[in-house]
Every structure is written in structure tokens, then in C-alpha cells.
Short mmCIF file of C-alpha atoms in Angstrom, two decimals:
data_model
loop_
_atom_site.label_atom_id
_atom_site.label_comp_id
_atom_site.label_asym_id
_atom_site.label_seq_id
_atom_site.Cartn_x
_atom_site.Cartn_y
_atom_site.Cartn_z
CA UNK A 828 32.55 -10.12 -11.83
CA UNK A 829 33.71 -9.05 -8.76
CA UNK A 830 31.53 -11.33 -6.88
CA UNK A 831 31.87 -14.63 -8.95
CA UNK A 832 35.87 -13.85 -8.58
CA UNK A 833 35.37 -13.77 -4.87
CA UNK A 834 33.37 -17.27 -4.74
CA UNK A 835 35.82 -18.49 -7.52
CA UNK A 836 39.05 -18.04 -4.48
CA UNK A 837 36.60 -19.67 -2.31
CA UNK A 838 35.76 -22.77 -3.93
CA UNK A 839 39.54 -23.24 -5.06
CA UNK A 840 40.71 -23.08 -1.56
CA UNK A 841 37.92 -25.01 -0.03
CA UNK A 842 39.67 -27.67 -2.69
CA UNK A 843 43.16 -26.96 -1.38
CA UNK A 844 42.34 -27.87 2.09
CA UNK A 845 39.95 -30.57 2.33
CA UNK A 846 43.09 -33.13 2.05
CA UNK A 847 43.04 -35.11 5.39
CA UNK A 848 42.09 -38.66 5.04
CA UNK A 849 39.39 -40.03 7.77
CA UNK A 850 41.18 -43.80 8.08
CA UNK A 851 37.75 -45.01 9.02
CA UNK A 852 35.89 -43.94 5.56
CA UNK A 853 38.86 -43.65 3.03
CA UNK A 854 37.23 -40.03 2.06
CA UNK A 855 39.09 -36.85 2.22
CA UNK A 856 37.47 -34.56 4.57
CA UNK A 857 37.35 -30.71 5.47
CA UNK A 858 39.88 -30.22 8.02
CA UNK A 859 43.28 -27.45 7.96
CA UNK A 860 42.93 -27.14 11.84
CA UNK A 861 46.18 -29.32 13.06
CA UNK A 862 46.24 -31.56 16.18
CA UNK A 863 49.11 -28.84 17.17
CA UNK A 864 46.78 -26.02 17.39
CA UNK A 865 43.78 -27.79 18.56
CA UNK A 866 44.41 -30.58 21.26
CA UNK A 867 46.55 -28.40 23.66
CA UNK A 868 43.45 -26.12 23.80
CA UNK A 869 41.21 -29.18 24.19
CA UNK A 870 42.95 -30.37 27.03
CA UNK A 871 42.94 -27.13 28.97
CA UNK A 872 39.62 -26.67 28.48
CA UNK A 873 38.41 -30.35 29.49
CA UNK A 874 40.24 -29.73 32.55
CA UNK A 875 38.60 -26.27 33.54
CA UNK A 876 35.39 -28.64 32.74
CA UNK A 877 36.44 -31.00 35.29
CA UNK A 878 37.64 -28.49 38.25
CA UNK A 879 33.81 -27.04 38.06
CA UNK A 880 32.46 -30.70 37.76
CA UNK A 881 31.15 -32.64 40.50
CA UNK A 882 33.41 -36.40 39.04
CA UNK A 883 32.43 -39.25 40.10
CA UNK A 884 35.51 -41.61 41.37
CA UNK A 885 36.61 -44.86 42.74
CA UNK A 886 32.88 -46.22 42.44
CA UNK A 887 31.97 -49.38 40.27
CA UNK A 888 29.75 -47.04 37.50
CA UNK A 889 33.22 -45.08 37.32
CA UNK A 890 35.81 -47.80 36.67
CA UNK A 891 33.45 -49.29 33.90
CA UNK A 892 33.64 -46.10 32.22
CA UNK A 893 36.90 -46.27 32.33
CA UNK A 894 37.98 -49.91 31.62
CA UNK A 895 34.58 -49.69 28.95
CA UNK A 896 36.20 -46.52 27.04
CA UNK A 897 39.91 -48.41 27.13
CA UNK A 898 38.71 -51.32 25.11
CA UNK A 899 37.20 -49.76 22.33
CA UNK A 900 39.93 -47.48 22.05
CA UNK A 901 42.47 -50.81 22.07
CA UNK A 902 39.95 -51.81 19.43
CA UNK A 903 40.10 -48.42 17.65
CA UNK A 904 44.12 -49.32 17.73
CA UNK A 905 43.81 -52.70 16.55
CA UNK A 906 41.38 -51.52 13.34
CA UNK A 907 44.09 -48.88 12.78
CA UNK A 908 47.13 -50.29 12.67
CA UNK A 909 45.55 -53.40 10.18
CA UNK A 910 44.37 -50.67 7.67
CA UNK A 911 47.65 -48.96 7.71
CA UNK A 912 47.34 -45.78 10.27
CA UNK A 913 49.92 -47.07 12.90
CA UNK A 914 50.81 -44.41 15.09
CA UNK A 915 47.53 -42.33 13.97
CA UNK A 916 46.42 -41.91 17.86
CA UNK A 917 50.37 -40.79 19.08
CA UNK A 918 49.32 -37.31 19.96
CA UNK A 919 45.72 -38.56 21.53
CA UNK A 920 45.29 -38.19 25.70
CA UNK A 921 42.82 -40.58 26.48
CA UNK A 922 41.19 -39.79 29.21
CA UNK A 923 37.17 -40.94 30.34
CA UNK A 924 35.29 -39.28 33.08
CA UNK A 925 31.69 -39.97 35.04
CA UNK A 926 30.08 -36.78 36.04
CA UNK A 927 27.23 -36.26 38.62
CA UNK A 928 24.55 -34.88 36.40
CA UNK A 929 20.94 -35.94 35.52
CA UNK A 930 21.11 -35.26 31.99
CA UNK A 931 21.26 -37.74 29.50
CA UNK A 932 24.22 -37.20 27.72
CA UNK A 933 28.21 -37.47 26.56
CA UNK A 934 30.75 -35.40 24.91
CA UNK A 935 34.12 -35.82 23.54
CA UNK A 936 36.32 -33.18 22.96
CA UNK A 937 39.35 -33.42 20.73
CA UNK A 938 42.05 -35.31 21.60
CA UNK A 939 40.30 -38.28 23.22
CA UNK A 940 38.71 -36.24 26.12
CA UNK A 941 35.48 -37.87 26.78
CA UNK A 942 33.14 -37.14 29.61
CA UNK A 943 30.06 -39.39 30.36
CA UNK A 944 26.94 -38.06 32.42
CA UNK A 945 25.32 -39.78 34.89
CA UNK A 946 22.21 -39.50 33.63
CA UNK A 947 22.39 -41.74 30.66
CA UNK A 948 23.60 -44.92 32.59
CA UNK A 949 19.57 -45.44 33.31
CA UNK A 950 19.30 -45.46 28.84
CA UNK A 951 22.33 -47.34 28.96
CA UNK A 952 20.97 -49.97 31.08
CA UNK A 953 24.39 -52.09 30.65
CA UNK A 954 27.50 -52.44 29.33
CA UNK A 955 26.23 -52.28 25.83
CA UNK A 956 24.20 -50.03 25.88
CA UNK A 957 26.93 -47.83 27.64
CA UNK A 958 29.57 -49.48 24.88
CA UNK A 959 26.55 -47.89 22.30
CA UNK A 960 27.59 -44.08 23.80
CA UNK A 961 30.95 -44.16 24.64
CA UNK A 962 32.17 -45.93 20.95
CA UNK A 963 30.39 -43.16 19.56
CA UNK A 964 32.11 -40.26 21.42
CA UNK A 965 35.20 -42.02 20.78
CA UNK A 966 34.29 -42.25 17.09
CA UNK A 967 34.25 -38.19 16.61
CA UNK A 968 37.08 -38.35 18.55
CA UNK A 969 39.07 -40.38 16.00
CA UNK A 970 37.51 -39.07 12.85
CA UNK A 971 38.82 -35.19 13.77
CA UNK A 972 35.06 -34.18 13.62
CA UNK A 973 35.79 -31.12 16.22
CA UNK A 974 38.59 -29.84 13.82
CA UNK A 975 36.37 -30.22 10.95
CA UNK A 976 33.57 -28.28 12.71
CA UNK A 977 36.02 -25.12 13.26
CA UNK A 978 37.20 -25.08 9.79
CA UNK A 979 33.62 -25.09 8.41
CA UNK A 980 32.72 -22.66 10.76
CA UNK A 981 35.63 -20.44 9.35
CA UNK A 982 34.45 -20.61 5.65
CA UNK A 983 31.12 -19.69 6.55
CA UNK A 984 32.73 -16.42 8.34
CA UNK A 985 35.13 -16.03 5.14
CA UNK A 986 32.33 -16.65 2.89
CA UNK A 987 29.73 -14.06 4.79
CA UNK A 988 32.79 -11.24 4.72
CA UNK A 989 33.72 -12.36 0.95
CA UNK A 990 29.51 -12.00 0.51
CA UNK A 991 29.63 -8.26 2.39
CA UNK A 992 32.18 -6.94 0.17
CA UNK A 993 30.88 -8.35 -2.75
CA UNK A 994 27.94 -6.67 -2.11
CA UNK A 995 28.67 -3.51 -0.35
CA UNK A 996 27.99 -1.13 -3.60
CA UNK A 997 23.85 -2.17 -3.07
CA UNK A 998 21.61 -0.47 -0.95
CA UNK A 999 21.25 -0.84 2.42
CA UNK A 1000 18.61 -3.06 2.55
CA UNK A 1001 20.04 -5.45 -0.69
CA UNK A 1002 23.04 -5.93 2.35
CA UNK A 1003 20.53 -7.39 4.90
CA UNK A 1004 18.92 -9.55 2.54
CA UNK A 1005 22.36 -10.76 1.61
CA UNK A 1006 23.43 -11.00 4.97
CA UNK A 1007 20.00 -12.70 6.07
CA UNK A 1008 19.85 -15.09 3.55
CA UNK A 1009 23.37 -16.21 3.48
CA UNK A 1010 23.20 -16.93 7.30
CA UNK A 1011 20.00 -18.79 7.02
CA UNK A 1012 20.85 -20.78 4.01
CA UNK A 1013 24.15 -21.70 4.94
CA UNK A 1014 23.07 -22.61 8.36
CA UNK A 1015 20.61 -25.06 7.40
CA UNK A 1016 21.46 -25.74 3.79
CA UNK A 1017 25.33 -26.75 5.01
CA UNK A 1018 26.29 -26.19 8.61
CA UNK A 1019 23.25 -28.44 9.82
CA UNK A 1020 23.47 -30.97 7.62
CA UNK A 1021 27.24 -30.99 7.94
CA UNK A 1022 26.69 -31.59 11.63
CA UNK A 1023 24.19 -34.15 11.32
CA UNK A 1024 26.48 -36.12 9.08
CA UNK A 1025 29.15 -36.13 11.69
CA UNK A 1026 26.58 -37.52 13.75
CA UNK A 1027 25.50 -40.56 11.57
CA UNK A 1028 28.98 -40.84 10.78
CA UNK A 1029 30.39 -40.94 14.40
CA UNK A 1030 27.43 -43.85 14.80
CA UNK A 1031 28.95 -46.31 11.85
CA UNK A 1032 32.25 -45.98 13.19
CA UNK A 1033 31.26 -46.78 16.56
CA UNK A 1034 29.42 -49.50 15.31
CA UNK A 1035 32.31 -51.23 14.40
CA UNK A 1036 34.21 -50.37 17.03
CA UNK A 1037 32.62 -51.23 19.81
CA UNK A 1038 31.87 -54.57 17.97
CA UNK A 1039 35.87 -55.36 17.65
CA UNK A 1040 36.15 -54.68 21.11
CA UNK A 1041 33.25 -57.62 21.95
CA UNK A 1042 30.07 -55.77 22.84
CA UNK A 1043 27.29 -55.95 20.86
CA UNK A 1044 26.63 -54.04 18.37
CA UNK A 1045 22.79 -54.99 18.19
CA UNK A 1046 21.72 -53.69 21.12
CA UNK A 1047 22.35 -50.16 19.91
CA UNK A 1048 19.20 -49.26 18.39
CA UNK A 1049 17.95 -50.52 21.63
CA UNK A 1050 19.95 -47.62 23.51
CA UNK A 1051 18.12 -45.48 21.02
CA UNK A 1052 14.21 -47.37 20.86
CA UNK A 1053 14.76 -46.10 25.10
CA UNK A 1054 16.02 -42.64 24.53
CA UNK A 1055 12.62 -42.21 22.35
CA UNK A 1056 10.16 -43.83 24.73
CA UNK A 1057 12.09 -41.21 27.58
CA UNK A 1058 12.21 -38.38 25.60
CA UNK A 1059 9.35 -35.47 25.20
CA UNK A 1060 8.43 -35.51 21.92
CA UNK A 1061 9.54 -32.13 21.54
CA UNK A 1062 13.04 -32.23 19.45
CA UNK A 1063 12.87 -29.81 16.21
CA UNK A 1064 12.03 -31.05 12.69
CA UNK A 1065 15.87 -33.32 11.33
CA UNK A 1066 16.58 -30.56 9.16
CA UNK A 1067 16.45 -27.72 11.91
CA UNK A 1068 18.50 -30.13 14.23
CA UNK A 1069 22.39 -30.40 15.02
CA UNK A 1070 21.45 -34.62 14.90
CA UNK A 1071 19.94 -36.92 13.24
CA UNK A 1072 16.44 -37.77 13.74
CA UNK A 1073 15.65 -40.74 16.45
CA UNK A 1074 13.71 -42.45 14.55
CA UNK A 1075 16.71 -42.34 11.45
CA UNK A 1076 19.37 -43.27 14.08
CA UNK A 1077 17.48 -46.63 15.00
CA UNK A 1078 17.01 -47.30 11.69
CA UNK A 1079 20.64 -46.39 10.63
CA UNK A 1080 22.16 -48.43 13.65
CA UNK A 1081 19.66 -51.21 12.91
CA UNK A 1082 20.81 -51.47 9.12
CA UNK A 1083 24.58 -51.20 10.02
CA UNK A 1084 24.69 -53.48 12.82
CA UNK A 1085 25.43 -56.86 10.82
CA UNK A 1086 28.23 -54.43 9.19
CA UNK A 1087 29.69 -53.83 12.38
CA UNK A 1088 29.89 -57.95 13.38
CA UNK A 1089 31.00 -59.17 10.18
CA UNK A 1090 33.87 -56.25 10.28
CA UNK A 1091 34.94 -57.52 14.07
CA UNK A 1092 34.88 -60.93 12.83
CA UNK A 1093 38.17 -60.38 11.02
CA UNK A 1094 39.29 -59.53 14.02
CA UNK A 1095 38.33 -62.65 15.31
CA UNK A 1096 35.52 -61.54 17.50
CA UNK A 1097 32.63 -64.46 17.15
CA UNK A 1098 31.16 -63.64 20.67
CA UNK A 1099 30.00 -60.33 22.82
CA UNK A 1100 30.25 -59.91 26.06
#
């Protein structure tokens, strides 16, 4: 009784505070970490990243990062005020970096901190291609995916401790089993998944946003058909991984594309750049 009671609290309050809206999607989403709490820390953080970073400034690759990352989020703006989220990006720092490294890869951090290696402007090829990356940094920018990572990350550490007392009249070794299987099954059974829908997710909305802002949003699976030919071979079965498959993200991007342009034409986009 004891135990069901516990996981009874749990499922009522994981109720209670999935209540913020993502204004892309219309669904309520997993999320009682506020932009109060979390951007202040983003920002102090993305600027210890940048004192140890070797940025890249004042060359051509660096200004289209820049000017690239400012149109889709004055497209992101655009999308949001029509659907009725004016003001949604007041507390956002925009801010988009090029940094010296050979990897090929991006990050955004909460808040609208975005950093763009060097080493993906060779997968990028060009503008779209680049467009492809940074809309879709931007995306889990916008759609609070950081803040909904940390909360889900603090139910599974409420749910293991809630499991651990539930438990703690067994044996010793009916505790590790608990304590093995939880981690292991919410790990890939939720956390995983959870991550990898972020990740699909983040790729719609950039989609469309890139597309409002005139680049095209059918050279994305492009971006991606590249990344594959580069890559090793070596990347861990989809349901092991924090990301989609490749092979699901071309198709994904592929299927959504005509999504994307028929979204920016009411935006009165009819042409990419």
C-alpha cells in the first residue's frame, strides 16, 4: 500500500505540473523550471563557455551566423505574435557564436544562447544547409526543451528515492534489483525516448521556421543525407541514443518539408533564398 500510495503522489503531481503550453505544438508539456531560475544560470554559464573558447569574429563565416540566426528568430517572432504569444521571447538574450572547433556540431542553451562549431559549416555547405542547424537550435531554444529536460530529470531522482523507501523493508539484494531496474528502465523506457522526442520535435519546428524566414526547407534532409555519408557508421542502436536515428531524421525532415513551405506561405514567403 505503501508503495502504490507513493506512485499515487507521483503521478498526481506529475499532472499538476505539466501545465506550460509549447506555442509551437498547442500541447501542454513537462516543465515547473521558470525562465527566472533557469536563464540567469544559462547565461553565466554560456559565457564561462565562451572565455575558454577559441570565437571566431569579424570574419564572413561569423557574420552569417549571426545575421543567419537573426532571421529565423525575426521569423520565430513573426509566427508568434500571429498565433497569439506576443511578448513570449521578452526575457530571451539572443546571442549566436562561431567557435574554432573541428567537430560537427551546435548547441543552444536556454535563453537563446546558441553556439555553432566550425566543423559543421563543411555539412552545411551553404546558407541552407547552415539555416537547417541553426533553426533547429533555435527551435529547443523556443520550445523550453532545456527546462523540460531538468524537470524530468528531477522526477526520475524523486521517483528512484520514492522507489528506495518504498522498498527499503526487502532484502538487500530485492534493493539493487529495484534500484537497477528502475535506472535502466526509466533511462531507456522514458528519459531516452523523452530526449529523442525533443529532438524530432526541435526538427518540425525548425522546419517551419527557417522556411518563414526564406531558406529552404528542402534542402534539410540534404544537411542530413551528408552527415550520414561523413559519419562512421558507429552511432548506437535509436533506442540506446539521446537522438533520433539518421536515417529517421531524413525521412522525418523529408515528410515535413512541404509542411514547413505551405506554413511560410501564410506568411507570404513564395521564394527561398
Amino acid at each position: 500500500m505503501k508503495f502504490k500510495n507513493t506512485f499515487l503522489w507521483l503521478s498526481v503531481l506529475l499532472l499538476v505540473v505539466s501545465c506550460k503550453t509549447n506555442p509551437f505544438t498547442g500541447e501542454s508539456n513537462l516543465n515547473f523550471v521558470s525562465n527566472d531560475q533557469l536563464f540567469p544560470a544559462s547565461f553565466e554559464q554560456y559565457n564561462q563557455f565562451l572565455d575558454e573558447a577559441d570565437v571566431v569574429r569579424g570574419t564572413e563565416e561569423a557574420r552569417m551566423v549571426q545575421n543567419l540566426g537573426q532571421d529565423i528568430v525575426n521569423a520565430a517572432e513573426r509566427y508568434l505574435n500571429a498565433n497569439g504569444y506576443q511578448g513570449f521571447m521578452n526575457d530571451f538574450r539572443w546571442e549566436f557564436n562561431l567557435v574554432q572547433d573541428d567537430q560537427a556540431n551546435a548547441f543552444a542553451m536556454p535563453g537563446g544562447k546558441v553556439v555553432i562549431y566550425t566543423g559543421i559549416l563543411d555539412e552545411a555547405q551553404n546558407k541552407n544547409g547552415l539555416a537547417t542547424v541553426m533553426a533547429h537550435e533555435i527551435a529547443h531554444a523556443l520550445a523550453d526543451h532545456g527546462a523540460q529536460r531538468m524537470s524530468a530529470a528531477q522526477l526520475q531522482q524523486l521517483g528512484a528515492v520514492a522507489g528506495a523507501v518504498a522498498v527499503s523493508g526487502e532484502s538487500q539484494s530485492t534493493q539493487q534489483i529495484f534500484a537497477q531496474a528502475y535506472g535502466l528502465g526509466t533511462t531507456v523506457g522514458v528519459m531516452l525516448p523523452f530526449s529523442r522526442s525533443h529532438e524530432a520535435e526541435a526538427d518540425r519546428i525548425g522546419l517551419t521556421l527557417m522556411a518563414i524566414a526564406g531558406y529552404d526547407p528542402r534542402e534539410a534532409p540534404e544537411l542530413w543525407q551528408r552527415m550520414q555519408a561523413n559519419s562512421s557508421g558507429q552511432a548506437p542502436p535509436e533506442f540506446l541514443s539521446t537522438h533520433p536515428s539518421t536515417q529517421s531524421r531524413i525521412n522525418n525532415l523529408t515528410q515535413w518539408a512541404p509542411e514547413a513551405i505551405e506554413e511560410a506561405r501564410k506568411y507570404g514567403v513564395t521564394s527561398f533564398k
